[in-house]
Coordinates of N, CA and C in Angstrom, one line a residue:
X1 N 56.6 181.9 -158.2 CA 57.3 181.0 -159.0 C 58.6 181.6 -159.6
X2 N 58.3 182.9 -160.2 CA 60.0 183.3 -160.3 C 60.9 183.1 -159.8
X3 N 60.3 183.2 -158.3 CA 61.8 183.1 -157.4 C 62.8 182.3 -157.1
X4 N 61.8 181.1 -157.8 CA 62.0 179.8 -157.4 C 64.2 179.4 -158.5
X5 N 64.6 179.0 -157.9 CA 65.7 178.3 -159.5 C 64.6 177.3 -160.2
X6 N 65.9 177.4 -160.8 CA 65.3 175.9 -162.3 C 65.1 175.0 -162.0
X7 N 65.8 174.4 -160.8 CA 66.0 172.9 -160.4 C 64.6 173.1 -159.5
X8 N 64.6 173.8 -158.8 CA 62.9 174.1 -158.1 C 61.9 174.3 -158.3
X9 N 61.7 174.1 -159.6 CA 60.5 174.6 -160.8 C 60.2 173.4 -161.1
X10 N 61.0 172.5 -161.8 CA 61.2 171.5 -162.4 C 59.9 170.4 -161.3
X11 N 59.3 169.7 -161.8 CA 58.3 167.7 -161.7 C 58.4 167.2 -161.7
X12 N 59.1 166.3 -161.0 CA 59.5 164.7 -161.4 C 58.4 163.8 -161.2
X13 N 57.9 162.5 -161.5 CA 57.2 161.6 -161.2 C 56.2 161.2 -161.4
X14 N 55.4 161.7 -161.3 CA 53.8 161.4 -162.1 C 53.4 162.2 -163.2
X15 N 54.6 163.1 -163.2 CA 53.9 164.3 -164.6 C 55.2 164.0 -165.4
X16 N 55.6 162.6 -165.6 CA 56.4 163.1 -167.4 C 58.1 162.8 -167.2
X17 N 58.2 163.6 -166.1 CA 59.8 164.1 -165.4 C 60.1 165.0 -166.8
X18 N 59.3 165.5 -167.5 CA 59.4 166.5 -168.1 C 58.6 167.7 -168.3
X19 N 58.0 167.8 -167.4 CA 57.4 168.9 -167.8 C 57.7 169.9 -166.3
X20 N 57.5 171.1 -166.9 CA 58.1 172.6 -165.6 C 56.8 172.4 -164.2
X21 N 57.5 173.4 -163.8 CA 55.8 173.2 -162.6 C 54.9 174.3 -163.1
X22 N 55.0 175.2 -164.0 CA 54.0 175.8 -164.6 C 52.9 175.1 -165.4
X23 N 53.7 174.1 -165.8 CA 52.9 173.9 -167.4 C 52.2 172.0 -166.1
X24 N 52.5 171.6 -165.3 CA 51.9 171.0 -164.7 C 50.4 171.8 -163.9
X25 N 50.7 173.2 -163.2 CA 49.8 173.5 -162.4 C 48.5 174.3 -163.5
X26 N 48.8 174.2 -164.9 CA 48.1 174.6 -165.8 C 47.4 173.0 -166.7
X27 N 48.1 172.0 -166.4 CA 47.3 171.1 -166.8 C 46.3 170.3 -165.4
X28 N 46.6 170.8 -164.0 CA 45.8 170.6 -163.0 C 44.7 171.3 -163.2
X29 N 44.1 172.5 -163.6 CA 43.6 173.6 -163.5 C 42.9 173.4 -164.7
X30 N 43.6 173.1 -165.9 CA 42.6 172.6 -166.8 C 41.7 171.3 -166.4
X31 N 42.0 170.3 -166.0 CA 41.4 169.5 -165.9 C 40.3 169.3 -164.8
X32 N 40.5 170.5 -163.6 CA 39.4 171.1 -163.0 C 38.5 171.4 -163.8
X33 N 38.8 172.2 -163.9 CA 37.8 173.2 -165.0 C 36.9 172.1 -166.0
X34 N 37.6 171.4 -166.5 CA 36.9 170.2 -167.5 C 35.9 169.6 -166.1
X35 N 36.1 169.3 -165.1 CA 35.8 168.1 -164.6 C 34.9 169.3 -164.0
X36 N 34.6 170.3 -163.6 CA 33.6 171.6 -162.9 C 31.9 171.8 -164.4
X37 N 32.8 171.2 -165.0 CA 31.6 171.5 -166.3 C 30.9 170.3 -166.5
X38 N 31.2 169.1 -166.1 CA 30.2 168.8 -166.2 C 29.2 167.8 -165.2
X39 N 29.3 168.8 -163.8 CA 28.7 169.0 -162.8 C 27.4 169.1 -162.8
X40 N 27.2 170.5 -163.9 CA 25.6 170.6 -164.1 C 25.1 170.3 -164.8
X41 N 25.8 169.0 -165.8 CA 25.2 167.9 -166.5 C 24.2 166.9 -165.9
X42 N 25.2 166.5 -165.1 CA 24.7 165.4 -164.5 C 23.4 166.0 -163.3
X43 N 23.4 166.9 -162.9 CA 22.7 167.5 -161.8 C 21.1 167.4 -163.0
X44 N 21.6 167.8 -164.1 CA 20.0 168.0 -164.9 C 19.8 167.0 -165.5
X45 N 20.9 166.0 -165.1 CA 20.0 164.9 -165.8 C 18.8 164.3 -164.8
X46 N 19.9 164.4 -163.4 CA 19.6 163.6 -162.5 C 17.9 164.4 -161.8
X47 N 17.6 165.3 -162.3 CA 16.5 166.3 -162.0 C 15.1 165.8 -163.0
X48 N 16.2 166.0 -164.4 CA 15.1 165.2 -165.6 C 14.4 163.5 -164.7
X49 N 15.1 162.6 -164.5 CA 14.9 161.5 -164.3 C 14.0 161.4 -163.0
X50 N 14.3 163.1 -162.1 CA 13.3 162.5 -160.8 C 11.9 162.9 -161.3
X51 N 11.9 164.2 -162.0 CA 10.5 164.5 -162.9 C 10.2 163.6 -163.2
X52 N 10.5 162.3 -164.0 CA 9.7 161.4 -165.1 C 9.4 160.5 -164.2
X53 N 10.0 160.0 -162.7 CA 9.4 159.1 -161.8 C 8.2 159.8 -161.3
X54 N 8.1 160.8 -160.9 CA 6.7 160.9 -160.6 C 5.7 161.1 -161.1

């Protein structure tokens, strides 16, 4: 990313047309991250509920 100029860095379109490509590839990454946690929610729910059917 350093290497990159300014104008090369820069988002247009679905992220704002304001925000850098850092601060986009750090709100992708967060929202992974959010969306990876609560994977083994639902897995123990979905475990709880096969327990209680049988």
């Amino acid at each position: 990313m350093k290497r990159l100029s300014k104008t090369k860095k820069h988002v247009s379109g679905a992220y704002d047309d304001s925000m850098c490509a850092t601060c986009v590839c750090d709100r992708i990454k967060c929202t992974f991250l959010i969306e990876e946690q609560k994977i083994p929610v639902k897995v123990s729910k979905a475990q709880a509920e096969s327990q209680n059917m049988k």
